[in-house]
């Protein structure tokens, strides 16, 4: 939440609270958003809510999204998923793609609304088309599992490529799995290795573990138990117990 607002409001970061309040009172909605964030950081959620309500009522998408955060988590208000969805949707319709993502998540989980994967897909698609990598990730999951859509590995792949390119590590890992299994693509261990490498380098324990498995089995790469051990060790360091077990086995074998 803080990261999103800070990125959006970087230009206001050098202003003091008094100046922000003056600007907000004069109709500067970005100032209202940023001042709300300051109150939010100080856990004065009531004051943050008042400022974000003012911004949202004036058509500010970020203010609406921020109100959704408060209602979803019960910060300064009674937790209310239905109201959270209302504000997320309003934000989404005004061009805030994070709002689209969270609207989709509420429909996907049935929070504040009846669970509806088809509606979730609509919002994930809007988020993804707007450049939201996490929205692309969840869209791919729906196509993978055939939830709210006909199962389609090709579309899952397309969504995850956009997500992976946008920095979503889980999507990079999932692409590796598609190439290992030959789902929606021709089986290609070399390409799987590329995606697992990207995931591993970005901190995915599963990406590192699967790289270890490829090197251990000689799939898409020349078999090399020492390199396999290295990647299993990385997976272990990232909290993957299977990686720890495989590292120990190879270590006992003298690799």
mmCIF file of C-alpha atoms in Angstrom:
data_model
loop_
_atom_site.group_PDB
_atom_site.id
_atom_site.type_symbol
_atom_site.label_atom_id
_atom_site.label_comp_id
_atom_site.label_asym_id
_atom_site.label_seq_id
_atom_site.Cartn_x
_atom_site.Cartn_y
_atom_site.Cartn_z
ATOM 1 C CA UNK A 1 0.000 0.000 0.000
ATOM 2 C CA UNK A 2 2.669 2.488 1.077
ATOM 3 C CA UNK A 3 4.877 1.590 -1.886
ATOM 4 C CA UNK A 4 2.074 2.139 -4.377
ATOM 5 C CA UNK A 5 1.132 5.515 -2.958
ATOM 6 C CA UNK A 6 4.721 6.659 -2.643
ATOM 7 C CA UNK A 7 5.495 5.810 -6.248
ATOM 8 C CA UNK A 8 2.442 7.715 -7.386
ATOM 9 C CA UNK A 9 2.997 10.704 -5.152
ATOM 10 C CA UNK A 10 6.751 11.082 -5.299
ATOM 11 C CA UNK A 11 6.486 14.690 -6.345
ATOM 12 C CA UNK A 12 4.597 15.572 -3.188
ATOM 13 C CA UNK A 13 7.040 13.895 -0.833
ATOM 14 C CA UNK A 14 8.999 17.055 -0.078
ATOM 15 C CA UNK A 15 5.926 18.955 1.121
ATOM 16 C CA UNK A 16 5.129 19.325 4.820
ATOM 17 C CA UNK A 17 1.811 18.381 6.398
ATOM 18 C CA UNK A 18 0.625 21.999 6.657
ATOM 19 C CA UNK A 19 1.339 22.707 3.009
ATOM 20 C CA UNK A 20 -0.293 19.453 1.957
ATOM 21 C CA UNK A 21 -3.381 20.285 3.983
ATOM 22 C CA UNK A 22 -3.556 23.722 2.384
ATOM 23 C CA UNK A 23 -3.239 22.255 -1.089
ATOM 24 C CA UNK A 24 -5.812 19.563 -0.309
ATOM 25 C CA UNK A 25 -8.267 22.197 0.949
ATOM 26 C CA UNK A 26 -7.747 24.048 -2.326
ATOM 27 C CA UNK A 27 -8.687 21.018 -4.383
ATOM 28 C CA UNK A 28 -5.309 19.347 -4.978
ATOM 29 C CA UNK A 29 -6.353 15.710 -4.811
ATOM 30 C CA UNK A 30 -2.790 14.377 -4.970
ATOM 31 C CA UNK A 31 -2.055 16.383 -1.836
ATOM 32 C CA UNK A 32 -5.119 14.809 -0.181
ATOM 33 C CA UNK A 33 -3.849 11.360 -1.139
ATOM 34 C CA UNK A 34 -0.366 12.003 0.209
ATOM 35 C CA UNK A 35 -1.562 13.614 3.427
ATOM 36 C CA UNK A 36 -3.851 10.610 3.890
ATOM 37 C CA UNK A 37 -0.810 8.352 3.542
ATOM 38 C CA UNK A 38 0.993 10.284 6.261
ATOM 39 C CA UNK A 39 -1.949 9.775 8.611
ATOM 40 C CA UNK A 40 -2.150 6.131 7.535
ATOM 41 C CA UNK A 41 1.519 5.624 8.394
ATOM 42 C CA UNK A 42 0.843 7.106 11.834
ATOM 43 C CA UNK A 43 -2.133 4.748 12.215
ATOM 44 C CA UNK A 44 -4.600 7.624 12.270
ATOM 45 C CA UNK A 45 -6.920 5.723 9.955
ATOM 46 C CA UNK A 46 -9.955 7.918 10.668
ATOM 47 C CA UNK A 47 -8.190 11.021 9.382
ATOM 48 C CA UNK A 48 -6.784 9.075 6.409
ATOM 49 C CA UNK A 49 -10.300 7.893 5.609
ATOM 50 C CA UNK A 50 -11.666 11.454 5.673
ATOM 51 C CA UNK A 51 -8.982 12.670 3.270
ATOM 52 C CA UNK A 52 -9.313 9.726 0.907
ATOM 53 C CA UNK A 53 -13.098 10.030 0.949
ATOM 54 C CA UNK A 54 -12.751 13.650 -0.142
ATOM 55 C CA UNK A 55 -10.384 12.634 -2.935
ATOM 56 C CA UNK A 56 -12.522 9.700 -4.057
ATOM 57 C CA UNK A 57 -15.724 11.750 -4.085
ATOM 58 C CA UNK A 58 -13.948 14.195 -6.377
ATOM 59 C CA UNK A 59 -13.098 11.454 -8.864
ATOM 60 C CA UNK A 60 -9.598 10.557 -7.664
ATOM 61 C CA UNK A 61 -8.948 6.876 -8.424
ATOM 62 C CA UNK A 62 -6.131 6.510 -5.918
ATOM 63 C CA UNK A 63 -8.305 7.878 -3.136
ATOM 64 C CA UNK A 64 -10.952 5.273 -3.950
ATOM 65 C CA UNK A 65 -8.378 2.479 -4.048
ATOM 66 C CA UNK A 66 -6.997 3.591 -0.684
ATOM 67 C CA UNK A 67 -10.482 3.510 0.849
ATOM 68 C CA UNK A 68 -10.799 -0.045 -0.425
ATOM 69 C CA UNK A 69 -7.647 -0.940 1.511
ATOM 70 C CA UNK A 70 -9.150 0.471 4.725
ATOM 71 C CA UNK A 71 -12.420 -1.416 4.356
ATOM 72 C CA UNK A 72 -10.760 -4.666 3.311
ATOM 73 C CA UNK A 73 -8.514 -4.675 6.365
ATOM 74 C CA UNK A 74 -10.809 -2.986 8.871
ATOM 75 C CA UNK A 75 -8.477 -0.043 9.455
ATOM 76 C CA UNK A 76 -10.413 2.800 11.115
ATOM 77 C CA UNK A 77 -13.681 1.270 9.922
ATOM 78 C CA UNK A 78 -15.576 -1.948 10.460
ATOM 79 C CA UNK A 79 -14.186 -4.541 8.061
ATOM 80 C CA UNK A 80 -16.532 -4.654 5.099
ATOM 81 C CA UNK A 81 -15.573 -6.574 1.965
ATOM 82 C CA UNK A 82 -18.640 -5.318 0.133
ATOM 83 C CA UNK A 83 -17.613 -1.689 0.648
ATOM 84 C CA UNK A 84 -14.015 -2.579 -0.211
ATOM 85 C CA UNK A 85 -15.221 -4.029 -3.511
ATOM 86 C CA UNK A 86 -17.290 -0.911 -4.163
ATOM 87 C CA UNK A 87 -14.255 1.339 -3.790
ATOM 88 C CA UNK A 88 -11.884 -0.982 -5.632
ATOM 89 C CA UNK A 89 -14.320 -1.151 -8.540
ATOM 90 C CA UNK A 90 -14.726 2.620 -8.566
ATOM 91 C CA UNK A 91 -10.937 2.959 -8.621
ATOM 92 C CA UNK A 92 -10.671 0.395 -11.403
ATOM 93 C CA UNK A 93 -13.271 2.157 -13.518
ATOM 94 C CA UNK A 94 -11.264 5.361 -13.100
ATOM 95 C CA UNK A 95 -8.050 3.771 -14.355
ATOM 96 C CA UNK A 96 -6.412 2.446 -11.176
ATOM 97 C CA UNK A 97 -5.346 -1.063 -12.193
ATOM 98 C CA UNK A 98 -4.454 -2.066 -8.660
ATOM 99 C CA UNK A 99 -8.152 -1.526 -7.943
ATOM 100 C CA UNK A 100 -8.969 -3.888 -10.816
ATOM 101 C CA UNK A 101 -6.663 -6.527 -9.336
ATOM 102 C CA UNK A 102 -8.229 -6.348 -5.888
ATOM 103 C CA UNK A 103 -11.751 -6.364 -7.303
ATOM 104 C CA UNK A 104 -10.815 -9.572 -9.084
ATOM 105 C CA UNK A 105 -9.388 -11.076 -5.915
ATOM 106 C CA UNK A 106 -12.605 -10.397 -3.987
ATOM 107 C CA UNK A 107 -14.687 -12.091 -6.687
ATOM 108 C CA UNK A 108 -12.199 -14.944 -6.853
ATOM 109 C CA UNK A 109 -12.399 -15.555 -3.090
ATOM 110 C CA UNK A 110 -16.078 -14.718 -2.667
ATOM 111 C CA UNK A 111 -15.402 -11.931 -0.179
ATOM 112 C CA UNK A 112 -18.236 -9.409 -0.020
ATOM 113 C CA UNK A 113 -19.754 -10.979 -3.117
ATOM 114 C CA UNK A 114 -20.751 -14.408 -4.332
ATOM 115 C CA UNK A 115 -17.688 -16.204 -5.683
ATOM 116 C CA UNK A 116 -17.586 -15.629 -9.424
ATOM 117 C CA UNK A 117 -14.538 -16.649 -11.429
ATOM 118 C CA UNK A 118 -15.946 -15.142 -14.588
ATOM 119 C CA UNK A 119 -16.160 -11.698 -12.948
ATOM 120 C CA UNK A 120 -12.704 -12.225 -11.461
ATOM 121 C CA UNK A 121 -11.407 -12.894 -14.985
ATOM 122 C CA UNK A 122 -12.909 -9.612 -16.227
ATOM 123 C CA UNK A 123 -11.114 -7.629 -13.550
ATOM 124 C CA UNK A 124 -7.849 -9.561 -13.852
ATOM 125 C CA UNK A 125 -7.921 -8.972 -17.607
ATOM 126 C CA UNK A 126 -8.420 -5.260 -17.115
ATOM 127 C CA UNK A 127 -5.570 -5.175 -14.585
ATOM 128 C CA UNK A 128 -3.306 -7.203 -16.857
ATOM 129 C CA UNK A 129 -4.084 -5.081 -19.915
ATOM 130 C CA UNK A 130 -3.182 -2.058 -17.789
ATOM 131 C CA UNK A 131 0.254 -3.447 -17.039
ATOM 132 C CA UNK A 132 -0.408 -4.954 -13.618
ATOM 133 C CA UNK A 133 1.830 -8.041 -13.482
ATOM 134 C CA UNK A 134 0.009 -9.653 -10.560
ATOM 135 C CA UNK A 135 -3.266 -9.324 -12.442
ATOM 136 C CA UNK A 136 -1.653 -11.208 -15.335
ATOM 137 C CA UNK A 137 -0.467 -13.902 -12.921
ATOM 138 C CA UNK A 138 -3.965 -14.530 -11.561
ATOM 139 C CA UNK A 139 -5.456 -14.418 -15.037
ATOM 140 C CA UNK A 140 -3.052 -17.182 -16.021
ATOM 141 C CA UNK A 141 -4.133 -19.235 -13.007
ATOM 142 C CA UNK A 142 -7.771 -19.063 -14.123
ATOM 143 C CA UNK A 143 -6.856 -20.272 -17.620
ATOM 144 C CA UNK A 144 -4.635 -22.995 -16.195
ATOM 145 C CA UNK A 145 -7.409 -24.370 -14.002
ATOM 146 C CA UNK A 146 -10.356 -23.601 -16.297
ATOM 147 C CA UNK A 147 -12.069 -21.405 -13.691
ATOM 148 C CA UNK A 148 -14.597 -19.017 -15.217
ATOM 149 C CA UNK A 149 -13.116 -19.834 -18.628
ATOM 150 C CA UNK A 150 -12.408 -22.868 -20.734
ATOM 151 C CA UNK A 151 -9.061 -24.359 -19.725
ATOM 152 C CA UNK A 152 -6.447 -22.946 -22.066
ATOM 153 C CA UNK A 153 -2.729 -23.457 -21.487
ATOM 154 C CA UNK A 154 -1.859 -21.152 -24.390
ATOM 155 C CA UNK A 155 -3.674 -18.231 -22.778
ATOM 156 C CA UNK A 156 -2.164 -19.077 -19.411
ATOM 157 C CA UNK A 157 1.258 -18.932 -21.053
ATOM 158 C CA UNK A 158 0.535 -15.587 -22.708
ATOM 159 C CA UNK A 159 -0.643 -14.068 -19.435
ATOM 160 C CA UNK A 160 2.383 -15.362 -17.539
ATOM 161 C CA UNK A 161 4.819 -14.069 -20.149
ATOM 162 C CA UNK A 162 3.415 -10.572 -19.596
ATOM 163 C CA UNK A 163 3.564 -11.084 -15.837
ATOM 164 C CA UNK A 164 7.097 -12.484 -15.882
ATOM 165 C CA UNK A 165 8.277 -9.607 -18.062
ATOM 166 C CA UNK A 166 6.645 -7.296 -15.522
ATOM 167 C CA UNK A 167 8.627 -8.785 -12.653
ATOM 168 C CA UNK A 168 6.241 -11.384 -11.240
ATOM 169 C CA UNK A 169 8.520 -14.207 -10.078
ATOM 170 C CA UNK A 170 5.767 -16.808 -9.667
ATOM 171 C CA UNK A 171 4.804 -16.381 -13.312
ATOM 172 C CA UNK A 172 8.387 -16.983 -14.427
ATOM 173 C CA UNK A 173 8.405 -20.185 -12.406
ATOM 174 C CA UNK A 174 5.036 -21.268 -13.808
ATOM 175 C CA UNK A 175 6.296 -20.743 -17.353
ATOM 176 C CA UNK A 176 9.168 -23.073 -16.546
ATOM 177 C CA UNK A 177 6.673 -25.721 -15.467
ATOM 178 C CA UNK A 178 4.675 -25.348 -18.691
ATOM 179 C CA UNK A 179 7.820 -25.996 -20.736
ATOM 180 C CA UNK A 180 8.761 -28.987 -18.574
ATOM 181 C CA UNK A 181 5.296 -30.504 -18.974
ATOM 182 C CA UNK A 182 4.698 -29.410 -22.559
ATOM 183 C CA UNK A 183 1.422 -27.700 -21.666
ATOM 184 C CA UNK A 184 0.456 -25.057 -24.205
ATOM 185 C CA UNK A 185 3.968 -25.237 -25.614
ATOM 186 C CA UNK A 186 6.301 -27.832 -27.067
ATOM 187 C CA UNK A 187 8.235 -29.497 -24.260
ATOM 188 C CA UNK A 188 11.525 -27.667 -24.002
ATOM 189 C CA UNK A 189 13.795 -28.174 -21.003
ATOM 190 C CA UNK A 190 16.193 -25.484 -22.187
ATOM 191 C CA UNK A 191 13.476 -22.849 -22.115
ATOM 192 C CA UNK A 192 12.300 -24.236 -18.796
ATOM 193 C CA UNK A 193 15.824 -23.693 -17.502
ATOM 194 C CA UNK A 194 15.760 -20.073 -18.645
ATOM 195 C CA UNK A 195 12.535 -19.341 -16.780
ATOM 196 C CA UNK A 196 13.594 -21.263 -13.660
ATOM 197 C CA UNK A 197 16.874 -19.321 -13.712
ATOM 198 C CA UNK A 198 15.015 -16.008 -13.850
ATOM 199 C CA UNK A 199 12.751 -17.102 -11.010
ATOM 200 C CA UNK A 200 15.668 -18.356 -8.922
ATOM 201 C CA UNK A 201 17.654 -15.166 -9.412
ATOM 202 C CA UNK A 202 14.649 -13.192 -8.208
ATOM 203 C CA UNK A 203 14.341 -15.243 -5.021
ATOM 204 C CA UNK A 204 12.042 -18.151 -5.893
ATOM 205 C CA UNK A 205 13.005 -21.238 -3.904
ATOM 206 C CA UNK A 206 10.995 -23.409 -6.296
ATOM 207 C CA UNK A 207 12.826 -21.914 -9.266
ATOM 208 C CA UNK A 208 16.151 -22.798 -7.660
ATOM 209 C CA UNK A 209 14.951 -26.291 -6.719
ATOM 210 C CA UNK A 210 13.778 -27.050 -10.232
ATOM 211 C CA UNK A 211 17.041 -25.794 -11.687
ATOM 212 C CA UNK A 212 18.786 -28.245 -9.393
ATOM 213 C CA UNK A 213 16.521 -31.007 -10.657
ATOM 214 C CA UNK A 214 17.300 -30.171 -14.304
ATOM 215 C CA UNK A 215 21.052 -30.285 -13.681
ATOM 216 C CA UNK A 216 20.732 -33.393 -11.539
ATOM 217 C CA UNK A 217 18.818 -35.235 -14.259
ATOM 218 C CA UNK A 218 20.612 -33.728 -17.249
ATOM 219 C CA UNK A 219 17.412 -32.327 -18.732
ATOM 220 C CA UNK A 220 18.017 -29.400 -21.089
ATOM 221 C CA UNK A 221 21.551 -29.117 -19.752
ATOM 222 C CA UNK A 222 24.584 -31.329 -19.360
ATOM 223 C CA UNK A 223 24.181 -33.393 -16.198
ATOM 224 C CA UNK A 224 26.224 -31.831 -13.421
ATOM 225 C CA UNK A 225 25.589 -32.933 -9.851
ATOM 226 C CA UNK A 226 27.820 -30.199 -8.415
ATOM 227 C CA UNK A 227 25.776 -27.459 -10.067
ATOM 228 C CA UNK A 228 22.618 -29.306 -9.025
ATOM 229 C CA UNK A 229 23.868 -29.264 -5.435
ATOM 230 C CA UNK A 230 24.534 -25.528 -5.696
ATOM 231 C CA UNK A 231 20.964 -24.799 -6.753
ATOM 232 C CA UNK A 232 19.491 -27.145 -4.172
ATOM 233 C CA UNK A 233 21.553 -25.249 -1.615
ATOM 234 C CA UNK A 234 20.094 -21.943 -2.831
ATOM 235 C CA UNK A 235 16.604 -23.400 -2.580
ATOM 236 C CA UNK A 236 17.378 -24.555 0.947
ATOM 237 C CA UNK A 237 18.649 -21.117 1.921
ATOM 238 C CA UNK A 238 15.356 -19.686 0.666
ATOM 239 C CA UNK A 239 13.416 -22.020 2.952
ATOM 240 C CA UNK A 240 12.693 -24.976 0.657
ATOM 241 C CA UNK A 241 12.966 -28.180 2.694
ATOM 242 C CA UNK A 242 13.126 -30.411 -0.388
ATOM 243 C CA UNK A 243 16.129 -28.372 -1.483
ATOM 244 C CA UNK A 244 17.772 -29.021 1.881
ATOM 245 C CA UNK A 245 17.113 -32.756 1.573
ATOM 246 C CA UNK A 246 18.536 -32.976 -1.952
ATOM 247 C CA UNK A 247 21.557 -30.899 -0.983
ATOM 248 C CA UNK A 248 22.256 -33.247 1.919
ATOM 249 C CA UNK A 249 21.953 -36.335 -0.296
ATOM 250 C CA UNK A 250 24.392 -34.988 -2.883
ATOM 251 C CA UNK A 251 26.747 -33.841 -0.156
ATOM 252 C CA UNK A 252 26.779 -37.338 1.332
ATOM 253 C CA UNK A 253 27.573 -38.712 -2.126
ATOM 254 C CA UNK A 254 30.649 -36.518 -2.261
ATOM 255 C CA UNK A 255 29.487 -33.792 -4.646
#
